[in-house]
XYZ file of C-alpha atoms in Angstrom:
429
model
C 21.382 -11.437 9.295
C 21.781 -7.710 9.991
C 24.504 -5.532 8.491
C 26.228 -2.694 10.316
C 24.266 0.241 11.668
C 24.025 3.461 9.667
C 22.811 6.938 10.530
C 21.662 9.971 8.598
C 19.739 13.210 9.096
C 16.989 14.550 6.847
C 16.195 18.269 7.045
C 12.614 19.242 6.229
C 10.906 22.639 6.501
C 9.252 21.816 9.831
C 12.182 20.042 11.462
C 14.915 17.432 11.293
C 14.523 13.665 11.073
C 17.456 11.720 12.553
C 17.617 8.067 11.499
C 19.601 5.081 12.654
C 19.033 1.962 10.579
C 20.236 -1.465 9.540
C 19.910 -3.148 6.184
C 18.609 -6.683 6.025
C 20.575 -9.252 4.014
C 18.226 -11.052 1.637
C 18.262 -14.715 0.686
C 16.311 -13.933 -2.480
C 18.475 -11.341 -4.252
C 16.006 -10.308 -6.974
C 18.401 -8.009 -8.856
C 19.532 -6.163 -5.751
C 23.130 -6.160 -6.922
C 26.331 -7.012 -5.099
C 25.131 -5.842 -1.690
C 22.291 -8.394 -1.673
C 20.202 -6.068 0.472
C 17.913 -3.099 0.163
C 19.666 0.139 1.006
C 17.874 3.163 2.438
C 18.062 4.952 -0.907
C 16.540 1.906 -2.643
C 13.469 1.995 -0.429
C 12.759 5.524 0.728
C 12.607 9.200 0.037
C 11.364 11.788 2.521
C 8.770 14.537 2.456
C 6.693 16.784 4.688
C 3.177 15.796 5.634
C 0.403 18.369 5.709
C -0.662 16.891 9.021
C -0.342 18.400 12.519
C -0.075 14.907 14.067
C 3.215 14.080 12.334
C 5.301 16.450 10.244
C 7.227 13.986 8.075
C 6.537 11.137 5.670
C 8.558 8.136 4.583
C 7.948 8.010 0.812
C 8.360 4.487 -0.527
C 10.219 3.929 -3.786
C 8.926 0.362 -4.219
C 5.275 0.681 -3.224
C 3.830 2.446 -6.273
C 1.811 5.031 -4.350
C 3.536 8.424 -4.281
C 6.352 7.659 -6.744
C 5.755 5.830 -10.064
C 7.484 2.429 -9.965
C 8.047 -0.368 -12.473
C 5.655 -3.243 -11.674
C 8.593 -5.685 -11.738
C 10.308 -3.673 -8.981
C 7.130 -3.795 -6.918
C 6.737 -7.532 -7.480
C 10.318 -8.161 -6.336
C 9.641 -6.250 -3.106
C 6.391 -8.192 -2.520
C 8.201 -11.510 -2.972
C 11.274 -10.575 -0.956
C 9.108 -9.468 1.955
C 6.975 -12.614 1.822
C 10.107 -14.771 1.741
C 11.045 -13.468 5.192
C 7.900 -15.017 6.705
C 8.599 -18.491 8.178
C 7.304 -21.705 6.606
C 6.052 -23.413 9.771
C 3.263 -21.109 10.898
C 0.141 -22.461 12.595
C -2.902 -22.345 10.326
C -5.428 -20.934 9.517
C -3.490 -17.842 8.436
C -4.915 -14.369 7.892
C -2.972 -11.745 5.918
C -4.309 -8.276 6.672
C -3.278 -5.070 4.912
C -3.644 -1.463 6.033
C -5.647 1.018 3.942
C -4.981 2.847 1.856
C -1.267 2.683 1.312
C -0.663 -1.025 1.857
C -3.677 -2.703 0.222
C -1.664 -3.548 -2.892
C 1.379 -4.557 -0.858
C -0.701 -6.937 1.243
C -2.203 -8.572 -1.841
C 1.263 -9.023 -3.338
C 2.638 -10.533 -0.120
C -0.456 -12.732 0.184
C -0.087 -14.000 -3.381
C 3.585 -14.839 -2.786
C 2.792 -16.574 0.516
C 0.187 -18.770 -1.151
C 2.963 -20.803 -2.774
C 3.525 -22.122 0.770
C 0.177 -21.400 2.391
C -2.459 -21.904 -0.337
C -5.332 -21.530 2.136
C -4.196 -18.207 3.613
C -6.942 -15.563 3.631
C -6.456 -11.958 2.559
C -8.381 -9.121 4.202
C -7.699 -5.388 3.953
C -8.917 -2.597 6.136
C -10.813 0.133 4.315
C -11.890 3.731 4.761
C -14.604 3.378 2.133
C -17.782 2.320 3.901
C -19.699 -0.122 1.745
C -23.293 0.628 0.784
C -24.713 -1.826 3.290
C -27.828 -3.685 2.189
C -27.851 -5.887 5.269
C -25.837 -8.699 3.718
C -22.382 -7.212 4.296
C -21.499 -5.930 7.730
C -18.534 -4.760 9.716
C -16.381 -7.159 11.648
C -14.651 -4.393 13.603
C -13.005 -0.971 13.475
C -9.693 0.367 14.749
C -7.709 3.600 14.775
C -4.354 4.497 13.239
C -3.433 7.250 15.632
C -0.962 9.303 13.569
C -2.809 9.060 10.251
C -4.523 11.771 8.230
C -7.614 9.518 8.319
C -7.479 7.610 11.569
C -10.501 5.284 11.506
C -10.336 1.982 9.615
C -13.150 -0.459 8.870
C -12.766 -4.244 8.602
C -15.542 -6.267 6.970
C -16.486 -9.878 7.540
C -17.477 -12.517 4.995
C -21.007 -13.506 4.021
C -19.699 -16.975 3.142
C -20.173 -19.262 6.154
C -17.033 -21.342 5.575
C -14.834 -18.307 4.911
C -16.148 -16.530 7.988
C -15.518 -19.613 10.120
C -11.948 -19.810 8.836
C -11.447 -16.113 9.533
C -12.582 -16.442 13.143
C -10.425 -19.566 13.601
C -7.236 -17.793 12.491
C -4.168 -18.802 14.501
C -1.600 -16.649 12.682
C -2.055 -12.995 11.757
C 0.347 -11.539 9.198
C -0.127 -7.771 9.359
C 1.243 -6.059 6.250
C 2.030 -2.341 6.105
C 4.475 -0.110 4.292
C 6.137 0.963 7.509
C 5.859 0.664 11.266
C 6.799 3.664 13.374
C 5.585 2.989 16.902
C 3.806 -0.354 16.719
C 0.604 1.258 18.000
C -1.387 0.409 14.870
C -0.418 -3.248 15.136
C -1.562 -3.366 18.753
C -4.816 -1.606 17.855
C -5.517 -4.063 15.012
C -4.812 -7.167 17.067
C -6.895 -5.906 19.984
C -9.830 -5.092 17.705
C -9.701 -8.478 15.966
C -9.517 -10.412 19.228
C -12.466 -8.454 20.598
C -14.349 -9.219 17.356
C -13.994 -12.975 17.768
C -10.513 -13.961 16.581
C -9.788 -15.464 19.990
C -7.547 -18.287 18.752
C -4.672 -16.111 17.564
C -1.334 -17.614 18.588
C 1.139 -15.603 16.517
C 1.341 -12.091 15.039
C 3.870 -11.287 12.322
C 4.326 -7.557 11.665
C 5.508 -7.587 8.050
C 6.619 -4.219 6.687
C 8.890 -2.785 4.034
C 10.565 -0.690 6.742
C 10.236 -1.022 10.518
C 11.123 2.052 12.558
C 9.878 0.677 15.870
C 12.835 -1.466 16.844
C 14.027 0.991 19.493
C 11.113 -0.273 21.573
C 12.971 -3.545 21.974
C 15.851 -1.726 23.658
C 14.610 -2.046 27.215
C 17.625 -0.167 28.561
C 16.318 3.014 26.909
C 14.582 5.342 29.318
C 11.762 7.697 28.324
C 10.599 10.122 31.025
C 12.006 7.769 33.605
C 10.133 4.717 32.321
C 11.089 1.902 29.988
C 9.142 1.765 26.701
C 6.725 -1.130 26.435
C 7.997 -3.921 24.195
C 5.602 -5.065 21.478
C 5.631 -8.612 22.804
C 4.537 -7.314 26.206
C 1.722 -5.263 24.703
C 0.232 -8.331 22.968
C -0.358 -10.621 25.912
C -0.712 -14.305 25.188
C 0.527 -13.949 21.584
C 3.899 -14.789 20.072
C 5.130 -11.673 18.244
C 7.552 -11.474 15.283
C 8.816 -8.806 12.881
C 9.821 -9.121 9.226
C 11.126 -6.205 7.151
C 13.525 -5.186 4.383
C 15.113 -2.459 6.505
C 14.842 -1.541 10.172
C 15.822 1.184 12.546
C 14.609 4.068 14.672
C 13.847 7.739 14.135
C 13.881 10.897 16.186
C 12.132 14.090 15.132
C 13.180 17.591 16.209
C 10.861 20.502 15.433
C 12.285 23.497 13.645
C 12.163 26.765 15.616
C 8.806 28.465 15.089
C 7.528 26.187 12.307
C 4.785 27.626 10.149
C 1.283 26.471 11.162
C -0.451 24.136 8.724
C -4.034 23.364 7.860
C -4.797 19.801 6.832
C -7.488 19.253 4.162
C -10.607 17.428 5.319
C -9.825 13.829 4.333
C -10.789 11.953 7.513
C -13.971 10.144 6.522
C -15.179 6.567 6.296
C -18.563 7.409 4.798
C -19.958 5.794 1.677
C -19.718 8.309 -1.143
C -22.489 9.294 -3.517
C -20.851 7.383 -6.387
C -21.708 3.681 -6.566
C -18.846 1.171 -6.543
C -18.818 -1.065 -9.593
C -18.147 -4.777 -9.240
C -14.447 -5.511 -9.645
C -14.243 -8.861 -7.874
C -13.017 -9.411 -4.342
C -9.417 -8.273 -3.946
C -9.447 -8.031 -0.161
C -12.099 -5.604 1.115
C -13.841 -8.770 2.200
C -12.002 -11.973 3.207
C -10.791 -13.874 0.139
C -8.541 -16.734 -0.891
C -8.139 -15.464 -4.449
C -7.117 -11.825 -4.771
C -6.931 -12.083 -8.574
C -10.656 -12.739 -8.817
C -12.014 -10.305 -11.371
C -8.731 -9.568 -13.161
C -9.674 -11.291 -16.426
C -12.819 -9.166 -16.638
C -10.840 -6.066 -15.740
C -8.269 -6.791 -18.437
C -11.115 -7.112 -20.940
C -12.497 -3.759 -19.755
C -9.100 -2.168 -20.370
C -8.734 -3.709 -23.812
C -12.185 -2.509 -24.857
C -11.532 0.991 -23.478
C -8.126 1.094 -25.188
C -9.642 0.079 -28.542
C -12.253 2.818 -28.241
C -9.655 5.403 -27.180
C -7.542 4.693 -30.286
C -10.511 4.134 -32.659
C -9.663 0.469 -33.197
C -12.234 -2.134 -34.229
C -10.744 -4.385 -31.536
C -7.794 -4.307 -29.169
C -4.530 -4.283 -31.111
C -1.662 -5.178 -28.820
C 0.918 -3.910 -31.306
C -0.417 -0.365 -30.886
C 0.575 -0.049 -27.240
C 2.503 3.205 -26.826
C 6.059 3.206 -25.522
C 5.599 5.029 -22.222
C 2.562 4.027 -20.154
C 1.649 5.061 -16.612
C -1.048 3.092 -14.813
C -2.735 4.960 -11.963
C -4.781 3.136 -9.366
C -7.179 5.160 -7.259
C -7.119 5.288 -3.465
C -7.667 1.687 -2.288
C -8.383 0.347 -5.764
C -4.823 -0.573 -6.710
C -4.418 -4.342 -6.873
C -6.217 -5.080 -10.148
C -4.662 -1.954 -11.728
C -1.243 -3.230 -10.579
C -1.902 -6.595 -12.217
C -2.849 -4.696 -15.373
C 0.397 -2.711 -15.183
C 2.358 -5.929 -14.720
C 0.632 -7.480 -17.750
C 1.385 -4.373 -19.821
C 5.010 -4.280 -18.690
C 5.579 -7.879 -19.735
C 3.662 -7.431 -22.984
C 5.432 -4.188 -23.901
C 8.855 -5.647 -23.225
C 8.062 -8.671 -25.388
C 6.764 -6.473 -28.206
C 9.394 -3.750 -28.002
C 12.516 -5.565 -26.890
C 14.765 -3.175 -28.793
C 13.152 0.080 -27.693
C 12.782 2.186 -24.573
C 9.314 0.820 -23.740
C 8.384 1.653 -20.157
C 5.423 0.904 -17.914
C 5.166 2.286 -14.392
C 2.535 2.205 -11.673
C 1.360 4.768 -9.137
C -1.918 5.765 -7.492
C -4.192 8.603 -6.507
C -4.396 9.195 -2.771
C -6.203 11.200 -0.124
C -2.913 11.761 1.734
C -1.937 15.484 1.827
C 1.805 15.975 1.299
C 3.769 19.183 0.768
C 5.956 19.773 -2.255
C 9.646 19.238 -1.626
C 12.030 16.368 -1.004
C 10.707 13.202 -2.663
C 7.593 15.044 -3.876
C 8.467 16.999 -7.008
C 4.986 17.612 -8.446
C 1.450 17.566 -7.059
C -1.925 17.426 -8.770
C -5.046 18.079 -6.689
C -8.627 17.365 -7.750
C -12.031 16.202 -6.501
C -12.269 12.570 -5.427
C -14.183 10.183 -7.695
C -16.142 8.566 -4.827
C -18.428 11.528 -4.261
C -17.062 12.185 -0.786
C -16.311 15.845 -1.406
C -12.637 15.301 -0.596
C -9.542 16.567 -2.321
C -7.408 13.809 -3.802
C -3.818 14.038 -4.992
C -1.396 12.545 -7.503
C 2.283 12.994 -6.743
C 5.285 12.916 -9.062
C 3.039 12.601 -12.113
C 3.916 14.860 -15.047
C 1.331 14.342 -17.770
C 3.792 15.381 -20.494
C 6.192 12.524 -19.693
C 3.759 9.772 -20.734
C 2.351 8.661 -24.065
C -0.614 7.190 -22.202
C -1.904 7.502 -18.644
C -4.447 4.840 -17.708
C -6.548 6.009 -14.769
C -8.217 3.010 -13.120
C -11.253 3.659 -10.941
C -13.924 1.509 -9.287
C -16.617 4.102 -9.900
C -18.122 5.266 -13.193
C -15.966 7.124 -15.716
C -18.004 10.311 -15.323
C -17.171 10.379 -11.597
C -13.582 11.333 -12.474
C -12.637 14.989 -12.081
C -12.789 16.987 -15.320
C -9.079 17.743 -14.918
C -8.268 14.149 -15.874
C -10.936 13.839 -18.532
C -9.631 17.009 -20.160
C -6.154 15.563 -20.801
C -5.764 14.047 -24.260
C -3.458 11.228 -23.148
C -5.568 9.995 -20.215
C -7.691 6.861 -20.625
C -10.192 6.235 -17.806
C -10.968 2.551 -17.172
C -13.978 1.852 -14.991
C -16.245 -1.141 -14.332
C -19.642 -1.353 -15.910
C -22.179 0.019 -13.408
């Protein structure tokens, strides 16, 4: 059920973003309040990309990427989005998430969907090429045309049964933070079909916000031609959309905008830093995205005890204000850690202002202003020679910042290691 249409304009240094949108009434209210729907201000802020391909960015307030978010708020969004997916889909089902922004979102949606589809597979795209020893190999690649790092890699499974299930998929649930044109969805589906997923019957584009709905308005003319509907671009496949908010955007350049130079972040190479084993949370096809969390929790507890000079982990010594930072695509296990800490802190400190929030490092270059109030820049921990960023993170606001990486602790930029309230948690390599 769609509510009435709204409109607003967002002015950014390089132009104006005009939005028309509709909120989506939710069956599962999850503390949304009397409106029972996500409003624009609940879901999004706006900022300027440092990217000549697209000048603006939708900054999610529920994703835990560019704005620190309570894990419970993120979990509610995961569940609400998954609840929009129908319960009668043809199986096998593949849930696929888009790197880097949506790899945690996809895992959360996948976990929620498994209450109805326990055999659904999770697979995320990646921009981190795996050190290939011949056992693991690519399934396919595709491009995200407007992105700061356009090429994505998708890996296949070395397990015969899992790989067979992957190739037999009849329903694809593509999870992303937002859809703007639908081009990425078409590129993904085309690549997967060419790679052997020839039995796909349905595609469900499942996003927090969908800005591509104007493509369904076939009366709209663009340069004398009707825009291609998504269903027409995916021949032989039944196409559906699910989202918390939907609409359309139009961008108008400012007069004589200042030229920009985008940092070099477009790489899918394997970095010089080895990736430690953290379980399989979706870079390869998996049924169980929480594989490895118990070990990761133990790693955190041991690191915490050492950081505070404890003989062993003392849960009563958790500080009041904790920020968990994932790194690039490594966000799902850190999110589960943040969720565990949020629940634990609230149980221990029911009468205090205990707070746990989650965010992540990213390779995405964004300008200060709008939804981006602070920016930290530093060398990436993968050994790729890239600049990475942390947005809206003020070190002085937190008693403890837990920086979670999948590389060794000494791969982390000295900027982080020099802060006295930053605890680096890494796998044993």
